[in-house]
PDB file of C-alpha atoms and ligand atoms in Angstrom:
ATOM      1  CA  ARG A   1      53.511  43.326  -8.250  1.00  0.00           C
ATOM      2  CA  GLU A   2      50.602  45.686  -8.752  1.00  0.00           C
ATOM      3  CA  ARG A   3      47.200  44.253  -9.615  1.00  0.00           C
ATOM      4  CA  THR A   4      43.857  45.716 -10.688  1.00  0.00           C
ATOM      5  CA  PHE A   5      40.286  44.487 -10.956  1.00  0.00           C
ATOM      6  CA  ILE A   6      38.720  44.840 -14.402  1.00  0.00           C
ATOM      7  CA  MET A   7      35.135  43.842 -15.158  1.00  0.00           C
ATOM      8  CA  VAL A   8      33.416  43.699 -18.533  1.00  0.00           C
ATOM      9  CA  LYS A   9      29.866  44.792 -17.733  1.00  0.00           C
ATOM     10  CA  PRO A  10      26.763  42.964 -19.051  1.00  0.00           C
ATOM     11  CA  ASP A  11      26.482  45.152 -22.171  1.00  0.00           C
ATOM     12  CA  GLY A  12      30.093  44.384 -23.065  1.00  0.00           C
ATOM     13  CA  VAL A  13      29.578  40.651 -22.583  1.00  0.00           C
ATOM     14  CA  GLN A  14      26.325  40.680 -24.600  1.00  0.00           C
ATOM     15  CA  ARG A  15      27.972  42.669 -27.402  1.00  0.00           C
ATOM     16  CA  GLY A  16      30.844  40.213 -27.668  1.00  0.00           C
ATOM     17  CA  LEU A  17      33.548  42.635 -26.503  1.00  0.00           C
ATOM     18  CA  VAL A  18      35.299  40.400 -23.960  1.00  0.00           C
ATOM     19  CA  GLY A  19      37.903  39.212 -26.467  1.00  0.00           C
ATOM     20  CA  GLU A  20      38.627  42.746 -27.692  1.00  0.00           C
ATOM     21  CA  ILE A  21      39.137  43.958 -24.125  1.00  0.00           C
ATOM     22  CA  ILE A  22      41.359  41.047 -23.108  1.00  0.00           C
ATOM     23  CA  SER A  23      43.340  41.609 -26.282  1.00  0.00           C
ATOM     24  CA  ARG A  24      43.999  45.263 -25.471  1.00  0.00           C
ATOM     25  CA  PHE A  25      45.341  44.452 -22.005  1.00  0.00           C
ATOM     26  CA  GLU A  26      47.421  41.546 -23.349  1.00  0.00           C
ATOM     27  CA  LYS A  27      48.916  43.623 -26.145  1.00  0.00           C
ATOM     28  CA  LYS A  28      49.785  46.381 -23.701  1.00  0.00           C
ATOM     29  CA  GLY A  29      51.864  43.844 -21.794  1.00  0.00           C
ATOM     30  CA  PHE A  30      49.808  43.141 -18.702  1.00  0.00           C
ATOM     31  CA  LYS A  31      49.417  39.639 -17.333  1.00  0.00           C
ATOM     32  CA  LEU A  32      46.024  38.001 -16.823  1.00  0.00           C
ATOM     33  CA  VAL A  33      46.063  36.352 -13.392  1.00  0.00           C
ATOM     34  CA  GLY A  34      42.329  35.803 -12.784  1.00  0.00           C
ATOM     35  CA  LEU A  35      39.310  35.399 -15.087  1.00  0.00           C
ATOM     36  CA  LYS A  36      35.730  34.225 -14.689  1.00  0.00           C
ATOM     37  CA  LEU A  37      32.278  34.786 -16.129  1.00  0.00           C
ATOM     38  CA  GLU A  38      29.856  35.341 -13.281  1.00  0.00           C
ATOM     39  CA  ALA A  39      26.326  36.553 -12.438  1.00  0.00           C
ATOM     40  CA  PRO A  40      26.840  37.171  -8.706  1.00  0.00           C
ATOM     41  CA  GLY A  41      23.526  38.924  -7.924  1.00  0.00           C
ATOM     42  CA  LYS A  42      22.439  42.352  -6.738  1.00  0.00           C
ATOM     43  CA  GLU A  43      24.130  42.315  -3.309  1.00  0.00           C
ATOM     44  CA  ARG A  44      27.601  41.926  -4.829  1.00  0.00           C
ATOM     45  CA  PHE A  45      27.075  44.997  -6.997  1.00  0.00           C
ATOM     46  CA  GLU A  46      25.672  46.984  -4.067  1.00  0.00           C
ATOM     47  CA  GLN A  47      28.918  46.208  -2.240  1.00  0.00           C
ATOM     48  CA  HIS A  48      31.096  46.777  -5.282  1.00  0.00           C
ATOM     49  CA  TYR A  49      29.580  50.234  -5.874  1.00  0.00           C
ATOM     50  CA  ALA A  50      28.946  51.039  -2.168  1.00  0.00           C
ATOM     51  CA  ASP A  51      30.786  54.381  -2.466  1.00  0.00           C
ATOM     52  CA  LEU A  52      28.088  55.535  -4.918  1.00  0.00           C
ATOM     53  CA  SER A  53      25.092  54.478  -2.800  1.00  0.00           C
ATOM     54  CA  SER A  54      23.928  58.069  -2.244  1.00  0.00           C
ATOM     55  CA  LYS A  55      23.925  58.909  -5.968  1.00  0.00           C
ATOM     56  CA  PRO A  56      20.585  59.259  -7.769  1.00  0.00           C
ATOM     57  CA  PHE A  57      21.692  56.743 -10.411  1.00  0.00           C
ATOM     58  CA  PHE A  58      22.685  54.060  -7.857  1.00  0.00           C
ATOM     59  CA  GLY A  59      19.540  51.918  -8.279  1.00  0.00           C
ATOM     60  CA  GLY A  60      19.821  52.038 -12.062  1.00  0.00           C
ATOM     61  CA  LEU A  61      23.537  51.284 -11.885  1.00  0.00           C
ATOM     62  CA  VAL A  62      23.002  48.168  -9.774  1.00  0.00           C
ATOM     63  CA  ALA A  63      20.151  46.993 -12.042  1.00  0.00           C
ATOM     64  CA  TYR A  64      22.349  47.499 -15.111  1.00  0.00           C
ATOM     65  CA  ALA A  65      25.340  45.713 -13.575  1.00  0.00           C
ATOM     66  CA  ASN A  66      23.070  42.840 -12.537  1.00  0.00           C
ATOM     67  CA  SER A  67      21.323  42.538 -15.932  1.00  0.00           C
ATOM     68  CA  GLY A  68      23.485  39.667 -17.204  1.00  0.00           C
ATOM     69  CA  PRO A  69      26.790  37.889 -16.658  1.00  0.00           C
ATOM     70  CA  VAL A  70      29.946  39.937 -16.266  1.00  0.00           C
ATOM     71  CA  ALA A  71      33.542  38.977 -17.025  1.00  0.00           C
ATOM     72  CA  ALA A  72      35.625  39.539 -13.897  1.00  0.00           C
ATOM     73  CA  MET A  73      39.388  39.758 -14.315  1.00  0.00           C
ATOM     74  CA  VAL A  74      42.546  40.507 -12.402  1.00  0.00           C
ATOM     75  CA  TRP A  75      45.430  42.003 -14.367  1.00  0.00           C
ATOM     76  CA  GLU A  76      48.965  42.413 -13.114  1.00  0.00           C
ATOM     77  CA  GLY A  77      51.892  44.605 -14.097  1.00  0.00           C
ATOM     78  CA  HIS A  78      53.784  47.842 -13.618  1.00  0.00           C
ATOM     79  CA  ASN A  79      51.368  50.701 -12.778  1.00  0.00           C
ATOM     80  CA  VAL A  80      48.424  48.602 -13.986  1.00  0.00           C
ATOM     81  CA  VAL A  81      45.820  50.483 -11.888  1.00  0.00           C
ATOM     82  CA  ALA A  82      46.482  53.945 -13.349  1.00  0.00           C
ATOM     83  CA  THR A  83      47.354  52.700 -16.832  1.00  0.00           C
ATOM     84  CA  GLY A  84      44.260  50.501 -16.867  1.00  0.00           C
ATOM     85  CA  ARG A  85      42.083  53.531 -16.075  1.00  0.00           C
ATOM     86  CA  LYS A  86      43.687  55.409 -18.983  1.00  0.00           C
ATOM     87  CA  MET A  87      42.988  52.482 -21.281  1.00  0.00           C
ATOM     88  CA  LEU A  88      39.320  52.507 -20.181  1.00  0.00           C
ATOM     89  CA  GLY A  89      38.835  56.231 -20.869  1.00  0.00           C
ATOM     90  CA  ALA A  90      36.634  58.632 -18.934  1.00  0.00           C
ATOM     91  CA  THR A  91      33.473  57.568 -17.110  1.00  0.00           C
ATOM     92  CA  ARG A  92      31.331  59.325 -19.717  1.00  0.00           C
ATOM     93  CA  PRO A  93      31.944  58.010 -23.221  1.00  0.00           C
ATOM     94  CA  ASP A  94      31.450  61.586 -24.525  1.00  0.00           C
ATOM     95  CA  ASP A  95      34.598  62.565 -22.615  1.00  0.00           C
ATOM     96  CA  SER A  96      36.600  59.452 -23.547  1.00  0.00           C
ATOM     97  CA  ALA A  97      39.318  59.943 -26.138  1.00  0.00           C
ATOM     98  CA  PRO A  98      39.339  57.847 -29.307  1.00  0.00           C
ATOM     99  CA  GLY A  99      41.753  54.972 -28.734  1.00  0.00           C
ATOM    100  CA  THR A 100      40.358  54.231 -25.291  1.00  0.00           C
ATOM    101  CA  ILE A 101      37.945  51.352 -24.699  1.00  0.00           C
ATOM    102  CA  ARG A 102      34.980  53.584 -23.862  1.00  0.00           C
ATOM    103  CA  GLY A 103      36.029  56.139 -26.495  1.00  0.00           C
ATOM    104  CA  ASP A 104      35.963  53.459 -29.168  1.00  0.00           C
ATOM    105  CA  LEU A 105      33.204  51.110 -28.064  1.00  0.00           C
ATOM    106  CA  CYS A 106      30.269  52.941 -26.448  1.00  0.00           C
ATOM    107  CA  ILE A 107      28.194  56.138 -26.325  1.00  0.00           C
ATOM    108  CA  ASP A 108      26.120  55.911 -23.112  1.00  0.00           C
ATOM    109  CA  VAL A 109      27.417  56.465 -19.539  1.00  0.00           C
ATOM    110  CA  GLY A 110      24.767  54.024 -18.314  1.00  0.00           C
ATOM    111  CA  ARG A 111      26.103  51.323 -20.706  1.00  0.00           C
ATOM    112  CA  ASN A 112      29.823  52.034 -20.586  1.00  0.00           C
ATOM    113  CA  VAL A 113      31.091  48.483 -21.113  1.00  0.00           C
ATOM    114  CA  ILE A 114      33.799  48.183 -18.489  1.00  0.00           C
ATOM    115  CA  HIS A 115      34.826  48.810 -14.894  1.00  0.00           C
ATOM    116  CA  GLY A 116      38.361  49.362 -13.619  1.00  0.00           C
ATOM    117  CA  SER A 117      39.623  49.954 -10.064  1.00  0.00           C
ATOM    118  CA  ASP A 118      40.366  53.634  -9.391  1.00  0.00           C
ATOM    119  CA  SER A 119      43.241  53.157  -6.889  1.00  0.00           C
ATOM    120  CA  VAL A 120      45.520  50.452  -5.550  1.00  0.00           C
ATOM    121  CA  ASP A 121      43.456  50.432  -2.372  1.00  0.00           C
ATOM    122  CA  SER A 122      40.165  49.913  -4.280  1.00  0.00           C
ATOM    123  CA  ALA A 123      41.845  47.266  -6.426  1.00  0.00           C
ATOM    124  CA  ASN A 124      42.799  45.253  -3.355  1.00  0.00           C
ATOM    125  CA  LYS A 125      39.273  45.550  -1.922  1.00  0.00           C
ATOM    126  CA  GLU A 126      37.631  44.642  -5.235  1.00  0.00           C
ATOM    127  CA  ILE A 127      39.926  41.652  -5.828  1.00  0.00           C
ATOM    128  CA  ALA A 128      39.034  40.410  -2.339  1.00  0.00           C
ATOM    129  CA  LEU A 129      35.304  40.967  -3.001  1.00  0.00           C
ATOM    130  CA  TRP A 130      35.288  39.203  -6.368  1.00  0.00           C
ATOM    131  CA  PHE A 131      37.954  36.526  -6.004  1.00  0.00           C
ATOM    132  CA  GLY A 132      38.102  36.055  -2.234  1.00  0.00           C
ATOM    133  CA  HIS A 133      40.497  33.267  -1.419  1.00  0.00           C
ATOM    134  CA  GLU A 134      40.433  31.788  -4.919  1.00  0.00           C
ATOM    135  CA  ASN A 135      43.918  31.197  -6.213  1.00  0.00           C
ATOM    136  CA  LEU A 136      45.162  33.774  -8.660  1.00  0.00           C
ATOM    137  CA  VAL A 137      47.994  32.761 -10.990  1.00  0.00           C
TER     138      VAL A 137
HETATM  139  P1  ATP B 201      33.558  52.206 -12.939  1.00  0.00           P
HETATM  140  O1  ATP B 201      33.628  52.288 -11.421  1.00  0.00           O
HETATM  141  O2  ATP B 201      32.398  51.405 -13.422  1.00  0.00           O
HETATM  142  O3  ATP B 201      34.875  51.771 -13.507  1.00  0.00           O
HETATM  143  P2  ATP B 201      34.088  54.999 -13.111  1.00  0.00           P
HETATM  144  O4  ATP B 201      35.044  54.749 -11.989  1.00  0.00           O
HETATM  145  O5  ATP B 201      34.617  55.584 -14.363  1.00  0.00           O
HETATM  146  O6  ATP B 201      33.347  53.663 -13.518  1.00  0.00           O
HETATM  147  P3  ATP B 201      32.162  55.897 -11.173  1.00  0.00           P
HETATM  148  O7  ATP B 201      32.019  57.299 -10.743  1.00  0.00           O
HETATM  149  O8  ATP B 201      32.826  54.920 -10.259  1.00  0.00           O
HETATM  150  O9  ATP B 201      32.909  55.914 -12.603  1.00  0.00           O
HETATM  151  O10 ATP B 201      30.735  55.388 -11.575  1.00  0.00           O
HETATM  152  C1  ATP B 201      30.471  54.003 -11.670  1.00  0.00           C
HETATM  153  C2  ATP B 201      29.544  53.743 -12.835  1.00  0.00           C
HETATM  154  O11 ATP B 201      28.296  54.364 -12.571  1.00  0.00           O
HETATM  155  C3  ATP B 201      29.982  54.343 -14.158  1.00  0.00           C
HETATM  156  O12 ATP B 201      30.923  53.564 -14.861  1.00  0.00           O
HETATM  157  C4  ATP B 201      28.662  54.401 -14.898  1.00  0.00           C
HETATM  158  O13 ATP B 201      28.310  53.118 -15.428  1.00  0.00           O
HETATM  159  C5  ATP B 201      27.699  54.752 -13.790  1.00  0.00           C
HETATM  160  N1  ATP B 201      27.465  56.194 -13.757  1.00  0.00           N
HETATM  161  C6  ATP B 201      28.312  57.139 -13.317  1.00  0.00           C
HETATM  162  N2  ATP B 201      27.775  58.355 -13.445  1.00  0.00           N
HETATM  163  C7  ATP B 201      26.546  58.158 -13.978  1.00  0.00           C
HETATM  164  C8  ATP B 201      25.476  59.019 -14.343  1.00  0.00           C
HETATM  165  N3  ATP B 201      25.570  60.331 -14.210  1.00  0.00           N
HETATM  166  N4  ATP B 201      24.364  58.448 -14.857  1.00  0.00           N
HETATM  167  C9  ATP B 201      24.263  57.108 -15.011  1.00  0.00           C
HETATM  168  N5  ATP B 201      25.227  56.243 -14.685  1.00  0.00           N
HETATM  169  C10 ATP B 201      26.347  56.762 -14.174  1.00  0.00           C
HETATM  170 MG1   MG B 202      34.535  53.724 -10.264  1.00  0.00          MG
END
């Protein structure tokens, strides 16, 4: 069954939003199959966001992501990659509809609370990067 990688970023962890975010995915009907709080260091985030390495905000993005522990999760269920992205909202909170996580919980693109895989292919790569050979439920 389809799986996606979801990560509550340091601002979300610091603001106490992990429970709220888990709750939204649980209530939707997805299954939590992996969960850990981790501060993996700069190199992990450089790999995780490698596709954005040429962007002017890349350095700031990596510093932000590495500014505190993150909550890394794997969620499973029907169409969870695309539906998860809809639940997150748009990259920029200004463009995120009310009812989405970013639409409801943040105002700054550089502090946008949560990451979600953008395709099944990225999900598989990100799950491998973050959970490696750890057993998922
Ligand atoms: P994520 O990959 O974190 O789920 P996303 O897929 O919605 O977000 P990406 O284009 O992959 O968006 O950008 C990754 C992250 O980089 C964004 O979530 C945001 O934190 C940051 N970012 C994107 N654009 C900007 C920008 N213009 N200025 C500052 N930070 C940005
Ligand atoms: Mg992305």
